[in-house]
Tab-separated table of N, CA and C in Angstrom:
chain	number	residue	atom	x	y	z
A	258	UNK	N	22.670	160.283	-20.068
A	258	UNK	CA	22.583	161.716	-20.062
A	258	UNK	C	23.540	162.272	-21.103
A	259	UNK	N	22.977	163.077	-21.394
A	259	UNK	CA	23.568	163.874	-22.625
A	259	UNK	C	24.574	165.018	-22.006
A	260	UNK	N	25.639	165.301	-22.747
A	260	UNK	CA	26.723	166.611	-22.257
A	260	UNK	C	25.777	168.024	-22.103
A	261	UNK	N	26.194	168.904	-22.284
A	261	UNK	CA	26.295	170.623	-22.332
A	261	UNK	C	24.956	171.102	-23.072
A	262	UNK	N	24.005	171.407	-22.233
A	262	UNK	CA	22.737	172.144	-23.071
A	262	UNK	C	22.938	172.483	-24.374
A	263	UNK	N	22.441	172.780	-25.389
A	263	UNK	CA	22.946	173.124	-27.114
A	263	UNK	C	22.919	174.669	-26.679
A	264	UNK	N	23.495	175.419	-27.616
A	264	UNK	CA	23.594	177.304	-27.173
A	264	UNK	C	22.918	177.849	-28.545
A	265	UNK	N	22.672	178.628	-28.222
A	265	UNK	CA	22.149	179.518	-29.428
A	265	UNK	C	23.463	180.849	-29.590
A	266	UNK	N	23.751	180.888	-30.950
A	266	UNK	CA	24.783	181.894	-31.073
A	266	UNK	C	24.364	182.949	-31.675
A	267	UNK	N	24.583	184.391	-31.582
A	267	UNK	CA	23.585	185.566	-32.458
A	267	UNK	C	24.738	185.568	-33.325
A	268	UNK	N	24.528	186.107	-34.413
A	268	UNK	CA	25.705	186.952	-35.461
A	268	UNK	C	24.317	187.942	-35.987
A	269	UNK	N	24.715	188.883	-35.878
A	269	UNK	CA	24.553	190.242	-36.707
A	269	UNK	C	24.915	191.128	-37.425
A	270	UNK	N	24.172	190.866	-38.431
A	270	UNK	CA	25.321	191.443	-40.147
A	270	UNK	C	24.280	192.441	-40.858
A	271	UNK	N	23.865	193.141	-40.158
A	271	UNK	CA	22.740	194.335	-40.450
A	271	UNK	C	24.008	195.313	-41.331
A	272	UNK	N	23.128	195.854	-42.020
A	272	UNK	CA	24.422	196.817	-42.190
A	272	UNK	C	25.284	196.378	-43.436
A	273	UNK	N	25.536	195.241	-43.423
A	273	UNK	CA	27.039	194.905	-44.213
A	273	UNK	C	26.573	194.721	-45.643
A	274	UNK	N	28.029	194.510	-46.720
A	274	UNK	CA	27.291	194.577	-47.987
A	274	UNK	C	27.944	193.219	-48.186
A	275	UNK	N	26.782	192.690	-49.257
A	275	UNK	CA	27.405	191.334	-49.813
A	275	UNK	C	28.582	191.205	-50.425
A	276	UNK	N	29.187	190.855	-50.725
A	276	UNK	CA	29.141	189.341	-49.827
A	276	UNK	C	29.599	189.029	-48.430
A	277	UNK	N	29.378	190.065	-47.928
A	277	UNK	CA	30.280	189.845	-46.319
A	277	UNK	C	29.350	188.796	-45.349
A	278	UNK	N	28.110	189.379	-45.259
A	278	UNK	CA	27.166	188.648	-44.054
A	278	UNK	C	27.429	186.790	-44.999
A	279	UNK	N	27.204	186.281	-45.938
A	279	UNK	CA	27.408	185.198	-46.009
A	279	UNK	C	28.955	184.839	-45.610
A	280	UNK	N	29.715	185.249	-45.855
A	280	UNK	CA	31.257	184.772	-45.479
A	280	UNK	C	31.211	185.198	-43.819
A	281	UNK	N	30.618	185.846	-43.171
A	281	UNK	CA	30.438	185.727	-42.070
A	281	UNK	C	29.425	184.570	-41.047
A	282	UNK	N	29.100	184.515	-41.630
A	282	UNK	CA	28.170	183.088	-41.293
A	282	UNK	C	28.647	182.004	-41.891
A	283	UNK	N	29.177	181.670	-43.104
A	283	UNK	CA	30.073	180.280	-42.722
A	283	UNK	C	31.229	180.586	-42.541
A	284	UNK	N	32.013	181.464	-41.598
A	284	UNK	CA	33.025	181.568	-40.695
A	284	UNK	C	32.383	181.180	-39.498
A	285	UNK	N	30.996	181.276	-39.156
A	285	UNK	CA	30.594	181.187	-38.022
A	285	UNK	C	30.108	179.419	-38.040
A	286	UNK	N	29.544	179.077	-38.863
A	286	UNK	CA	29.666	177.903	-38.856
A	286	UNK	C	30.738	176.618	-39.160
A	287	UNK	N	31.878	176.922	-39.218
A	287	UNK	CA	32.991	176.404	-39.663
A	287	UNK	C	33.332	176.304	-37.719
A	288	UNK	N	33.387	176.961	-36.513
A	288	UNK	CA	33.042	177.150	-35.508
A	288	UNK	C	31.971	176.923	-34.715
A	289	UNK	N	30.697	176.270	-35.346
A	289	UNK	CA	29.758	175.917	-34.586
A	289	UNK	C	29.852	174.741	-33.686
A	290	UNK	N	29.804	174.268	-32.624
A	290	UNK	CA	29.637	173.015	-31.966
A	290	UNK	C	28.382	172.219	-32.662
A	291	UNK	N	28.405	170.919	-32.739
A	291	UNK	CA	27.576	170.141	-33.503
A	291	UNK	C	26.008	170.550	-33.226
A	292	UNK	N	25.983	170.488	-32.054
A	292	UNK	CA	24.845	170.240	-31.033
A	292	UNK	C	24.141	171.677	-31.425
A	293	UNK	N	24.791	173.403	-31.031
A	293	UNK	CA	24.485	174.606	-30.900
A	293	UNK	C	23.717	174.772	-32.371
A	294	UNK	N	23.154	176.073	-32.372
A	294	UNK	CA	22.375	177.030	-33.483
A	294	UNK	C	22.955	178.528	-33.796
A	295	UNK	N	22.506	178.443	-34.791
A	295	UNK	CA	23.705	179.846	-35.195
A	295	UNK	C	22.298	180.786	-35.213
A	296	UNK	N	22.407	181.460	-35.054
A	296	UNK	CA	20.786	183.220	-35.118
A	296	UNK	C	21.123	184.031	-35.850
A	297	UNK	N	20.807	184.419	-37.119
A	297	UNK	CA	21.539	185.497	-37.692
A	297	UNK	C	20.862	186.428	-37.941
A	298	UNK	N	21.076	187.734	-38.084
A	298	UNK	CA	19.888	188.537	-38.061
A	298	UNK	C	20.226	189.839	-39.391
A	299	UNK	N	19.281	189.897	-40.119
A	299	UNK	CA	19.983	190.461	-41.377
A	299	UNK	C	18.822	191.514	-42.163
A	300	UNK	N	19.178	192.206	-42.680
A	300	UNK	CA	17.857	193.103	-43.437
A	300	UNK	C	17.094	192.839	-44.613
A	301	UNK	N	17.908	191.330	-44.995
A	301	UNK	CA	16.968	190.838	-46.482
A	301	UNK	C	17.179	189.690	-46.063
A	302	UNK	N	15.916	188.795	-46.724
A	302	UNK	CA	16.317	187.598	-47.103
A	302	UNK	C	17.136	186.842	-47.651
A	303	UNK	N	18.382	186.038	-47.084
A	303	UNK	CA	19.448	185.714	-47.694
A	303	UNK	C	19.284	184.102	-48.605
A	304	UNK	N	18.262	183.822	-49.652
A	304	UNK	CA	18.124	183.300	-50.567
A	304	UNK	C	19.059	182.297	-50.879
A	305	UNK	N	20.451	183.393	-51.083
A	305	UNK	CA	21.397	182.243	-51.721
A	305	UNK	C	22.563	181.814	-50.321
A	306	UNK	N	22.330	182.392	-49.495
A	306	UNK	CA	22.899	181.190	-48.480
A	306	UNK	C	22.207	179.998	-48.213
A	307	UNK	N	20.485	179.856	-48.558
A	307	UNK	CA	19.948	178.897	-48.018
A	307	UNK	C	20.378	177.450	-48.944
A	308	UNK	N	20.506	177.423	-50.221
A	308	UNK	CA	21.433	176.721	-51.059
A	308	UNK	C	22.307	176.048	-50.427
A	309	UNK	N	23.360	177.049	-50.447
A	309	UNK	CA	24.918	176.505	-49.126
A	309	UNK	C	24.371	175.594	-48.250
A	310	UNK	N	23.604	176.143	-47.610
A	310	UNK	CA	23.294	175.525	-45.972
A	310	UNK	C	22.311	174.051	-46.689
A	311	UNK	N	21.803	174.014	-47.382
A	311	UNK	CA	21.451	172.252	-47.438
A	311	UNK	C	21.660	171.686	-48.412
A	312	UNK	N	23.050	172.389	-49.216
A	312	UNK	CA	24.285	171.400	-49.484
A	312	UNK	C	25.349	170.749	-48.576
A	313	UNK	N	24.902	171.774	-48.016
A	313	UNK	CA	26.433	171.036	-46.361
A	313	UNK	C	26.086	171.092	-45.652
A	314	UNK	N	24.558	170.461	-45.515
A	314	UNK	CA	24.269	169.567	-44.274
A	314	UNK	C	23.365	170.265	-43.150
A	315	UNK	N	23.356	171.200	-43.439
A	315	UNK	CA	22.153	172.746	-42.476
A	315	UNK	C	20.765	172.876	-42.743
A	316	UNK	N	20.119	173.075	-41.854
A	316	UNK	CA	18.637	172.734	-41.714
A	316	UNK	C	18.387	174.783	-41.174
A	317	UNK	N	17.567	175.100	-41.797
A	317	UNK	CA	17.345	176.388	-41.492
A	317	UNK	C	15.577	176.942	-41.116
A	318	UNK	N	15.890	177.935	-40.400
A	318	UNK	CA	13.969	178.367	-40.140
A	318	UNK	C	14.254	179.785	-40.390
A	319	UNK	N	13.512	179.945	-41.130
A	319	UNK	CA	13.591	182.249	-41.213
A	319	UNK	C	12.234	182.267	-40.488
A	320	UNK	N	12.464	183.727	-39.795
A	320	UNK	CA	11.406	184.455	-39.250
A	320	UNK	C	11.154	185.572	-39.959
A	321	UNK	N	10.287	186.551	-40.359
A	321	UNK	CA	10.342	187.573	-40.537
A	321	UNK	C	9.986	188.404	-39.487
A	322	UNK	N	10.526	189.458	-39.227
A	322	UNK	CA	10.462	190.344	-37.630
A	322	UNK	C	9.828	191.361	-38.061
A	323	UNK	N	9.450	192.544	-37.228
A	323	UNK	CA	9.041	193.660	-37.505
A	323	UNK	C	9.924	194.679	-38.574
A	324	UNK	N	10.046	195.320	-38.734
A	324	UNK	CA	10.988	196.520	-39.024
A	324	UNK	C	11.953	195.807	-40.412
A	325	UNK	N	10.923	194.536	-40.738
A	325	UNK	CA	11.595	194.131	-41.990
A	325	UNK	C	12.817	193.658	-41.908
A	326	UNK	N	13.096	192.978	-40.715
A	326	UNK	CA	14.325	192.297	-40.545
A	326	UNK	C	13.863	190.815	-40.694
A	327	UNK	N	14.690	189.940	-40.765
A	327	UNK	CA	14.809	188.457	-40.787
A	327	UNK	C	16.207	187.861	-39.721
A	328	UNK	N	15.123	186.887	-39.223
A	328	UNK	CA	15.925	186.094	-38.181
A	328	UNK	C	16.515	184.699	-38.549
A	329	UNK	N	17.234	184.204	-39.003
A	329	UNK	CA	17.502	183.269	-39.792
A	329	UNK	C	18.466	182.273	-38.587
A	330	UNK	N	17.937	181.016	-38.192
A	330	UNK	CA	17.973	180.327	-37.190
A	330	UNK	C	18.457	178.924	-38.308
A	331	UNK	N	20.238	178.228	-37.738
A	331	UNK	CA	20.842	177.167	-38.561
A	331	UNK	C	21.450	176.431	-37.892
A	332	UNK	N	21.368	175.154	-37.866
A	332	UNK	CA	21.848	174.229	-37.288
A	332	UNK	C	22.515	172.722	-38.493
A	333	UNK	N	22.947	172.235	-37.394
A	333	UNK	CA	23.668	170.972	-38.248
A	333	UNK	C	22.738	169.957	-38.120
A	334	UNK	N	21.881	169.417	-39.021
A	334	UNK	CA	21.335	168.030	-39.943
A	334	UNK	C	21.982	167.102	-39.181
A	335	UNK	N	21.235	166.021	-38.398
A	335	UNK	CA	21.368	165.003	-38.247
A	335	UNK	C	21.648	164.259	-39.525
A	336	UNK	N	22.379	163.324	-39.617
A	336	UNK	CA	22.903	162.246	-40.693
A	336	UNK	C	21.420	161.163	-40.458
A	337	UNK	N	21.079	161.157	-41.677
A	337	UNK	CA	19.895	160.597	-42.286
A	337	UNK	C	19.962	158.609	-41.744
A	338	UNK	N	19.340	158.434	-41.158
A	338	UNK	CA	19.241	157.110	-40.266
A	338	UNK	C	19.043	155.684	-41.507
């Protein structure tokens, strides 16, 4: 048996100007538990975080939502078998 269900974490950076929502999200992932998912929820497509995230190891899914938001869902990459 495996430990502690994985969690899903929200961060919401609506609103903010760049470069903040990226330095807020890898503050948030510098804090992630291995296992958990980070949710971020933002008003553009953040392009050049997706770079970052699978240089260091992050596996990502965007949604696009209504009202022209994006849900941007990141986790930590299993190490390649």
């Amino acid at each position: 048996m495996s430990g502690a269900a994985p969690r899903l974490h929200h961060l919401d950076v609506r609103g903010l100007e760049p470069p903040e929502p990226m330095e807020r999200v890898l503050e948030a992932l510098d804090r992630l538990p291995d296992s958990d998912q980070l949710c971020m929820l933002i008003e553009r497509e953040p392009r050049p975080l997706y770079r970052i995230l699978a240089h260091n190891g992050y596996g990502y899914n965007t949604t696009i939502l209504p009202d022209y938001l994006y849900e941007v869902r990141i986790w930590r990459r299993a190490a390649d078998a």
